[in-house]
Tab-separated table of C-alpha atoms and ligand atoms in Angstrom:
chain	number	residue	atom	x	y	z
A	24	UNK	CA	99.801	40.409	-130.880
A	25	UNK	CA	98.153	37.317	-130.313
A	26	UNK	CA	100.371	34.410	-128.138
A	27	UNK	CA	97.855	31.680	-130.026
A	28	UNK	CA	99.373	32.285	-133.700
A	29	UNK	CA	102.155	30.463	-134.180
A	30	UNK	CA	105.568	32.304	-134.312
A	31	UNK	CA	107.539	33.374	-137.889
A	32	UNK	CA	110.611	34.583	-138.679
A	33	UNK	CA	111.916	35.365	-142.143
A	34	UNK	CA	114.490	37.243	-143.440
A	35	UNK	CA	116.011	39.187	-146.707
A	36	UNK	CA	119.353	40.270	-147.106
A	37	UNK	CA	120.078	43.800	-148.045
A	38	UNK	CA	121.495	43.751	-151.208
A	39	UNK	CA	119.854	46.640	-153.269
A	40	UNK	CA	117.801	50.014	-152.348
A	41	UNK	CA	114.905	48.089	-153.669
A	42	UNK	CA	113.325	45.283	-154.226
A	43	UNK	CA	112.301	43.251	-157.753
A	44	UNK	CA	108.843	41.118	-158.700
A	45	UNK	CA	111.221	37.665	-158.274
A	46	UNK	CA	111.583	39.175	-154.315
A	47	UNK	CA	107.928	39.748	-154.190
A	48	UNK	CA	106.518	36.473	-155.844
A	49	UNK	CA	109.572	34.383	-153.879
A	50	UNK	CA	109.178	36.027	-150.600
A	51	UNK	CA	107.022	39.682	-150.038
A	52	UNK	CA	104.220	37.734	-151.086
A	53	UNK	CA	104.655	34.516	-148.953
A	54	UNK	CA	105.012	36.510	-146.116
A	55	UNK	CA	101.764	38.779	-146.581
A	56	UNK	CA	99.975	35.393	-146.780
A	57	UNK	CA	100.761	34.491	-143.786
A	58	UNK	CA	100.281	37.332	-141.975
A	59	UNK	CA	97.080	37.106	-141.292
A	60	UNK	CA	97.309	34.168	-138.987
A	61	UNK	CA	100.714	34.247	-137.467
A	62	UNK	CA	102.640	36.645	-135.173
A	63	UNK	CA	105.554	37.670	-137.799
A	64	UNK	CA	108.648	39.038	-137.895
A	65	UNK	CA	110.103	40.212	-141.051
A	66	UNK	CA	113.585	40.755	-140.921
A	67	UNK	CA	115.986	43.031	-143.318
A	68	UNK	CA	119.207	41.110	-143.055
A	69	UNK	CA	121.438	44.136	-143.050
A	70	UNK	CA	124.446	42.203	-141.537
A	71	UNK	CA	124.078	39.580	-143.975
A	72	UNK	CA	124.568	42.285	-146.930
A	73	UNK	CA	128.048	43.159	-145.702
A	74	UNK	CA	129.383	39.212	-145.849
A	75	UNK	CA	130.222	40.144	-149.589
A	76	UNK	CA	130.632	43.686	-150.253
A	77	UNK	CA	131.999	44.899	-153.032
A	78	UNK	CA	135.148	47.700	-153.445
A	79	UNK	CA	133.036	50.195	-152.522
A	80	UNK	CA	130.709	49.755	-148.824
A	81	UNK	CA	127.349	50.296	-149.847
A	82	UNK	CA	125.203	52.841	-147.654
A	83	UNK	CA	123.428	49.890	-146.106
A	84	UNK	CA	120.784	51.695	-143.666
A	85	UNK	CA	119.534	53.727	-147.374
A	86	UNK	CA	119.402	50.405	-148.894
A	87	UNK	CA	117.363	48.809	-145.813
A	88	UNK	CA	114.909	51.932	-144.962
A	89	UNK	CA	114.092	51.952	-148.788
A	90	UNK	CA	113.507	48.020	-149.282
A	91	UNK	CA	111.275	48.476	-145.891
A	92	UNK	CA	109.152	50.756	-148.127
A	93	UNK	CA	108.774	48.741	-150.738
A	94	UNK	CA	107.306	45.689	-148.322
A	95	UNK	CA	105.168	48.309	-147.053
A	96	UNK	CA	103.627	49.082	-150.431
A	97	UNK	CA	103.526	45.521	-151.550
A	98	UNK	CA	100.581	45.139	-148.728
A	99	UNK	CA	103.333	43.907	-145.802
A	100	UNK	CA	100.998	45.173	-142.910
A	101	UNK	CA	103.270	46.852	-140.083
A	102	UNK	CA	99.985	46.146	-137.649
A	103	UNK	CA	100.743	42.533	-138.066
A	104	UNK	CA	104.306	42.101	-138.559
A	105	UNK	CA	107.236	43.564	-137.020
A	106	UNK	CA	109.485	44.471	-139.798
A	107	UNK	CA	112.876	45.762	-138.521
A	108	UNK	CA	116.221	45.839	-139.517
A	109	UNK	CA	119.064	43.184	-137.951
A	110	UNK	CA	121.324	45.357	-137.108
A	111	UNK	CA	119.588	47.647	-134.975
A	112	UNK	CA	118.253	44.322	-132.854
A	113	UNK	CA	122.044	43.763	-131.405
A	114	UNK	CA	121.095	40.476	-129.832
A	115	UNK	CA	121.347	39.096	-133.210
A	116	UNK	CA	125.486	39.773	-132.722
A	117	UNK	CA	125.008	38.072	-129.591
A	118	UNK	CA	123.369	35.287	-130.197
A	119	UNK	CA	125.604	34.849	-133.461
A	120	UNK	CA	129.135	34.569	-131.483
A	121	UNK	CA	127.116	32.401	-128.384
A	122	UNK	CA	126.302	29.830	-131.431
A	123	UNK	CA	129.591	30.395	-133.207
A	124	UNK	CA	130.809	28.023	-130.336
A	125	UNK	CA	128.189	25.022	-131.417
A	126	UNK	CA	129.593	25.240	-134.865
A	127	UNK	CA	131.545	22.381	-136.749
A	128	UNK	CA	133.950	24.393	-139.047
A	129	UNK	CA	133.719	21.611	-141.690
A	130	UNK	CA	130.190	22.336	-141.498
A	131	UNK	CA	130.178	25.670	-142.185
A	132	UNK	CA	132.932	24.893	-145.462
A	133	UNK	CA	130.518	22.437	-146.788
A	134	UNK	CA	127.691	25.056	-147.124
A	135	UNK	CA	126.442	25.006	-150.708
A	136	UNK	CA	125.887	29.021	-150.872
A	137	UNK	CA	129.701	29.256	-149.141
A	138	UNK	CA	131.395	27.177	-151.840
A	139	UNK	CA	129.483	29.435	-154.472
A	140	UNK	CA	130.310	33.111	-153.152
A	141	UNK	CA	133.791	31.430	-152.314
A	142	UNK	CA	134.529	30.549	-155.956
A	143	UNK	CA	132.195	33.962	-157.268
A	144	UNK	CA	134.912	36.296	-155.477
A	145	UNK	CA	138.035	37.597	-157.666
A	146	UNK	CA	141.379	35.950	-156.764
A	147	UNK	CA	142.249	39.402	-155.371
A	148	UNK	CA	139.324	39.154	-153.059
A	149	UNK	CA	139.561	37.490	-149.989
A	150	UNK	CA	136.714	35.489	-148.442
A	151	UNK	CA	136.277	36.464	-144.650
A	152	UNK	CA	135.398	35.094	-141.626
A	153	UNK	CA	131.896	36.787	-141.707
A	154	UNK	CA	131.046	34.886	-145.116
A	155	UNK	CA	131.844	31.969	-143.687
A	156	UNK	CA	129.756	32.338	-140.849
A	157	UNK	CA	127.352	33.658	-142.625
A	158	UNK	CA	124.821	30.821	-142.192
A	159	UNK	CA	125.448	30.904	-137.829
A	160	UNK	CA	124.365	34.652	-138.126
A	161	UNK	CA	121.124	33.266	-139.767
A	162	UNK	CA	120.670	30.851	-137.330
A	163	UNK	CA	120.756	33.576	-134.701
A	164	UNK	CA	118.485	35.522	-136.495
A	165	UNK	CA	116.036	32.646	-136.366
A	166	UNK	CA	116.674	30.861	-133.143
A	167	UNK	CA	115.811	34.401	-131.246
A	168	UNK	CA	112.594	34.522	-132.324
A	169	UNK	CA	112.256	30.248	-131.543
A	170	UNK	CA	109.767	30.043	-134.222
A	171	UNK	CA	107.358	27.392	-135.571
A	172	UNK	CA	108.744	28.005	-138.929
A	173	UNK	CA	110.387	29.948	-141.676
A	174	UNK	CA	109.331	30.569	-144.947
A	175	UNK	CA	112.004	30.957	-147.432
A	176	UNK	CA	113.100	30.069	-151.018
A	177	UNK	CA	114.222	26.828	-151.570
A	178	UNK	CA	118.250	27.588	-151.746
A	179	UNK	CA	118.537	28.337	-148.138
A	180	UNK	CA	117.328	24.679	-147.393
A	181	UNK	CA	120.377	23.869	-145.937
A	182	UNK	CA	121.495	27.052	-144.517
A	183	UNK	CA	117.545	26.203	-142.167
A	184	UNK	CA	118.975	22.722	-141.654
A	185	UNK	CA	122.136	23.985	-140.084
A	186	UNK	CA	120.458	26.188	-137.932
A	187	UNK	CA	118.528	23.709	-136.796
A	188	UNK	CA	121.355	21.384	-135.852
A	189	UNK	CA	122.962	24.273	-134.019
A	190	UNK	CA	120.235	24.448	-132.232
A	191	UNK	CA	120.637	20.884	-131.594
A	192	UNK	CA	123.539	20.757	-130.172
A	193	UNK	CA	123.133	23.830	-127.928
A	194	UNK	CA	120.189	22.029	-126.741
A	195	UNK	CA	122.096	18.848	-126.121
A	196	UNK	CA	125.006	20.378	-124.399
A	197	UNK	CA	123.004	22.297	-121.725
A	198	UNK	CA	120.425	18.956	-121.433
A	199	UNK	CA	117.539	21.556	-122.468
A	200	UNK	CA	114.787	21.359	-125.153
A	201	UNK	CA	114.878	25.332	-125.658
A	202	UNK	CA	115.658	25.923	-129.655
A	203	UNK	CA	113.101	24.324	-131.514
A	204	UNK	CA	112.868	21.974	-134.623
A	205	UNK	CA	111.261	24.918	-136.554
A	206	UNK	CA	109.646	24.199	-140.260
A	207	UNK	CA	110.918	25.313	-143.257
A	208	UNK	CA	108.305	26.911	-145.243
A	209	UNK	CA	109.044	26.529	-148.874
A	210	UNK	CA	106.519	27.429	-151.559
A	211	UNK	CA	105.194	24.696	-153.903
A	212	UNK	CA	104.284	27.495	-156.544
A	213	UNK	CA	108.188	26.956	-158.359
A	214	UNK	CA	106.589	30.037	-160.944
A	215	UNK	CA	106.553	31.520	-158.443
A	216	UNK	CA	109.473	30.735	-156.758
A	217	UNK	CA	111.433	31.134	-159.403
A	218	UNK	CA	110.513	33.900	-161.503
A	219	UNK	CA	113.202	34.334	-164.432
A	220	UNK	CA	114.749	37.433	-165.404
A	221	UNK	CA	113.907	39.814	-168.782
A	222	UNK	CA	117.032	37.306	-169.977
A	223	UNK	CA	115.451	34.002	-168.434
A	224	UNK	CA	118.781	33.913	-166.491
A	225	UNK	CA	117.645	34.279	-162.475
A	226	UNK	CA	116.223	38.003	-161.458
A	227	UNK	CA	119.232	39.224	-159.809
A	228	UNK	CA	120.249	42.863	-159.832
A	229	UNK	CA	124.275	41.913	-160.703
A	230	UNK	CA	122.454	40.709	-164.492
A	231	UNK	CA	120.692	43.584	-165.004
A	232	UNK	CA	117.296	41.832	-166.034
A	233	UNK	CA	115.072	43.054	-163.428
A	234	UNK	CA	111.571	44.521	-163.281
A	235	UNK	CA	111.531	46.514	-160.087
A	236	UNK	CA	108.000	47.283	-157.238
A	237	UNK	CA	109.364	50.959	-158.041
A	238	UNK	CA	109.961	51.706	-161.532
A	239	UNK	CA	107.519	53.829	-163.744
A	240	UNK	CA	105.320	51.837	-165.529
A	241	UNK	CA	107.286	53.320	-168.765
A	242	UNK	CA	110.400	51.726	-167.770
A	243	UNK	CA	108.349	48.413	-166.882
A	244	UNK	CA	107.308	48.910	-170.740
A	245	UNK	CA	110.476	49.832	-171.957
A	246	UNK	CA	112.109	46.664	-170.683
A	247	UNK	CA	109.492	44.364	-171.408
A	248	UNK	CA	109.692	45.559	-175.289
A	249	UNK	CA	113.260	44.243	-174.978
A	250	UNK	CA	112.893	41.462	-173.244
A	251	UNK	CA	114.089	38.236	-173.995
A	252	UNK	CA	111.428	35.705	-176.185
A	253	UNK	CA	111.907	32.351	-178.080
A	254	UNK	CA	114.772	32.834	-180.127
A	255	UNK	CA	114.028	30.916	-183.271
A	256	UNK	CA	110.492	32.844	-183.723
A	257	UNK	CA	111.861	35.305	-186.332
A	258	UNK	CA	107.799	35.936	-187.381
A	259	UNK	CA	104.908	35.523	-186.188
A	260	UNK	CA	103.635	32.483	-188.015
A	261	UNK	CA	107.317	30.683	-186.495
A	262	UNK	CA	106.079	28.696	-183.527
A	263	UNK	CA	106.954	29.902	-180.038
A	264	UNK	CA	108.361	27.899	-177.183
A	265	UNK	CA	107.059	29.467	-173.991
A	266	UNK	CA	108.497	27.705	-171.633
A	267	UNK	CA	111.853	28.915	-172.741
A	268	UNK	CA	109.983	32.489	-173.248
A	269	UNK	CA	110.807	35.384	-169.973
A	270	UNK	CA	107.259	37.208	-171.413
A	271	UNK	CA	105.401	33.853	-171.794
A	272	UNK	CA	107.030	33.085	-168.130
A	273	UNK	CA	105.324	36.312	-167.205
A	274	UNK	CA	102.074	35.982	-168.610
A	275	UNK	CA	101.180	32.600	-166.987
A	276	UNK	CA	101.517	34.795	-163.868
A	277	UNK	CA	99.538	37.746	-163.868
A	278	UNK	CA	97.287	37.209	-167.370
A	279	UNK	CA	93.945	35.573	-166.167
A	280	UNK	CA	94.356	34.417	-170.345
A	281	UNK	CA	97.831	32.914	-170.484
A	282	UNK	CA	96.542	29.737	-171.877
A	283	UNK	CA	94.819	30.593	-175.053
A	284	UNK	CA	98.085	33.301	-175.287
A	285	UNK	CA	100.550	30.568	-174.589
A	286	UNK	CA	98.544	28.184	-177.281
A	287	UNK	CA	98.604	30.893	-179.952
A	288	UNK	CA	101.991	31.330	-179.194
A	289	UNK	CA	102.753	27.469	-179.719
A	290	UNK	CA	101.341	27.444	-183.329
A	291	UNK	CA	101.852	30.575	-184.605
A	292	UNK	CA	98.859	32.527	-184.232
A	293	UNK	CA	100.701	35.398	-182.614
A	294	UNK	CA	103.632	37.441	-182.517
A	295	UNK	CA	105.498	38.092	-179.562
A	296	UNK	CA	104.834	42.163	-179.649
A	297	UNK	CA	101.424	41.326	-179.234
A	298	UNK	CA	102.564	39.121	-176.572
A	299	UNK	CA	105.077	41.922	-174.784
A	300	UNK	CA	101.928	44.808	-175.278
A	301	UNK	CA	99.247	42.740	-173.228
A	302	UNK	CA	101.915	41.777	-170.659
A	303	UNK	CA	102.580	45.652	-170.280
A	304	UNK	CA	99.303	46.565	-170.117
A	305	UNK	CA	98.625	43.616	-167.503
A	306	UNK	CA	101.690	44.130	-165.333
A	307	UNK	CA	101.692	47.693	-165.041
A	308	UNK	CA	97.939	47.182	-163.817
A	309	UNK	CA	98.707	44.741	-161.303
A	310	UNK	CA	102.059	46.903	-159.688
A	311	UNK	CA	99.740	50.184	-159.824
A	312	UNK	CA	98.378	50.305	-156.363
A	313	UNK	CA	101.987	49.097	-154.985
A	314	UNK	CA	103.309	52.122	-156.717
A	315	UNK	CA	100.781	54.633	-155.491
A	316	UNK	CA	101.158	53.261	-151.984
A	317	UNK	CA	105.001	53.720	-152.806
A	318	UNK	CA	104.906	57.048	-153.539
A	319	UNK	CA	103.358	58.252	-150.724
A	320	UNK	CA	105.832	56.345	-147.874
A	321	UNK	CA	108.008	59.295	-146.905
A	322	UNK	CA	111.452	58.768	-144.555
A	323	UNK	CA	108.851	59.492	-141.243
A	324	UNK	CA	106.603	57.218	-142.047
A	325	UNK	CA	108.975	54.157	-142.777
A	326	UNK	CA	110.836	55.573	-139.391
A	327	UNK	CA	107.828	55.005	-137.382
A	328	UNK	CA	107.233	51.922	-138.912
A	329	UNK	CA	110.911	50.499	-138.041
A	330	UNK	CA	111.237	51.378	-135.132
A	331	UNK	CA	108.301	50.108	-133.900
A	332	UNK	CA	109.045	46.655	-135.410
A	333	UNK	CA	112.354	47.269	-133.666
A	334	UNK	CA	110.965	47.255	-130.123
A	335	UNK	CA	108.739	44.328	-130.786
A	336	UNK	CA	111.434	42.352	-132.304
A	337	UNK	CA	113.376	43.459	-129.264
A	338	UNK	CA	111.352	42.642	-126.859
A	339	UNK	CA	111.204	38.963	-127.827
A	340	UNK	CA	115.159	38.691	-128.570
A	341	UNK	CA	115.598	40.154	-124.816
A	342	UNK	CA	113.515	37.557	-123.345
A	343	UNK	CA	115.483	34.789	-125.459
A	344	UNK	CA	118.853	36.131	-124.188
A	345	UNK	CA	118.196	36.193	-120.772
A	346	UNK	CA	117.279	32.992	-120.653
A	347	UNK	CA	119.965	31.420	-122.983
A	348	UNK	CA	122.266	33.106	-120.655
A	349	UNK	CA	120.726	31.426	-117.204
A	350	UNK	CA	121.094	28.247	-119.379
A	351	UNK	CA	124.242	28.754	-120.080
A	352	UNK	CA	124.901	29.520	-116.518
A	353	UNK	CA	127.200	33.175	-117.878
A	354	UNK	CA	127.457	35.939	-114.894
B	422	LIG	N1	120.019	34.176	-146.195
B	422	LIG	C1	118.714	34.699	-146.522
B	422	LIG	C2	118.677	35.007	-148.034
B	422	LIG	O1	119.703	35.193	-148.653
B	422	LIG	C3	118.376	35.937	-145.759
B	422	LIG	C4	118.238	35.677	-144.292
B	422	LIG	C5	119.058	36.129	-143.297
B	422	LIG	C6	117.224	34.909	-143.655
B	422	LIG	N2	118.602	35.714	-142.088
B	422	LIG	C7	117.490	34.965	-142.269
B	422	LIG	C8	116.136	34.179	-144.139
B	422	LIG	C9	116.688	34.266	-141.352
B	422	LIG	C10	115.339	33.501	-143.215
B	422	LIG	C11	115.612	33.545	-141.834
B	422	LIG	O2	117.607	35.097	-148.574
């Protein structure tokens, strides 16, 4: 890997065995263009998925070995980015309790994301210590790798600008400059960003309105048939709204004609079946190769992969540790 290219870190949290086009636009693809020019690390945030599990644990290292496919397939080069999952790097636990100790409670309360999962959980539930520390675990994950920046979607904003005041104050009570004021790399593209679901709620597995890397391009069709359009066009002379429209939303994306298609839509010059069949046609198109690639990633493969990311990331967290420790002056 080449020292010149500045340093990256990102992460995704392990949440489902796979992975849906809002995680590509919002963050698969952000990462695969940058790979070319920066020493990466791409992170499955396996720790992270167990700060709100459910009644029933998840088999987390399925979910994380399958997702790790699905980067793969998306174009995620392994050559140029370690990908590797948290949990099997265990200076991320480390590093997490060291910082735990540079860590205003209050802080950690006032967390946007906390107060949301906090109020999201059943009264039965509890919320744990983990959830609240959730955002110190992500600022060891970042801190490790002492990155120039970190490209994520905008709603971990302030989870980056925590870490980076952790890092602060680590730095300012050992007198060092050794955590860095790292960027946040957000994307300017908010279609992209912000892909809606079939339902035009967010893409999020829990609402059921996703379009998944690895689906057959018959489910792809099935859902898009279904999906959600404007809801006063009752024909197709009714005028559209497309803004408000998921397979408008869509279109703009991936049809090199969305404009004349969005335009029609607007006056009534087309119906939205006509709009759902190109987008089918279009979409399945575009995810082909990812699926072919998909298809042939087998358990060895995604193995090799993994644990070769794991010994790069490792190598780079050891070096960190050793030296926060001398800072920090432990035996
Ligand atoms: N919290 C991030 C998310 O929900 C995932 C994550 C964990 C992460 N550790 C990270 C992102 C470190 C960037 C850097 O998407």
């Amino acid at each position: 890997m080449n020292a010149e290219r500045p340093r990256i870190l990102s992460g995704a949290r392990a949440s489902s065995p796979r992975i849906h086009i809002g995680n590509y636009e919002g963050a698969v693809k952000p990462w695969i263009d940058l790979q070319d020019d920066h020493e990466m690390y791409c992170m499955i945030a396996d720790y992270h998925g167990l700060t709100t599990l459910g009644a029933t644990p998840p088999d987390l290292g399925y979910w994380s070995r399958e997702c790790a496919k699905d980067f793969v397939a998306c174009g995620l080069d392994p050559e140029k980015c370690a990908i590797f999952i948290q949990s099997r790097v265990p200076q991320h636990a480390e590093l997490h309790l060291i910082l735990s100790m540079f860590t205003g409670l209050g802080k950690l309360e006032r967390v946007p994301t906390f107060k949301e999962k906090k109020d999201n959980l059943g009264s039965d539930q509890q919320v744990s210590y983990g959830l609240l520390g959730y955002p110190v675990l992500q600022s060891a994950d970042i801190l490790l790798y002492r990155p120039f920046g970190v490209p994520v979607g905008k709603d971990q904003a302030a989870h980056l600008e925590l870490s980076r005041e952790i890092g602060r104050s680590f730095n300012s009570a050992y007198g060092v400059d050794y955590f860095p004021d790292f960027y946040t790399i957000v994307s300017t593209d908010e279609s992209r960003s912000t892909l809606p679901g079939l339902d035009m709620r967010k893409m999020s597995k829990s609402y059921d309105n996703c379009i998944y890397i690895n689906e057959t391009a018959d489910e792809t069709a099935k859902k898009i048939m279904s999906a959600f359009t404007t809801p006063s066009k009752m024909k197709l002379s009714d005028p559209g709204i497309p803004e408000g429209c998921a397979v408008c939303q869509y279109l703009r994306l991936y049809s090199p004609n969305w404009e004349s298609q969005w335009n029609e839509d607007r006056q009534g010059l087309r119906g939205c079946v006509q709009n759902k069949r190109e987008l089918i046609e279009i979409l399945n198109e575009f995810l082909r190769p990812m699926r072919e690639r998909r298809a042939q990633i087998d358990d060895a493969e995604i193995e090799r992969i993994l644990a070769d990311g794991t010994e790069r990331a490792t190598d780079f967290a050891a070096q960190t540790m050793r030296e926060v420790r001398q800072i920090m002056r432990l035996a």
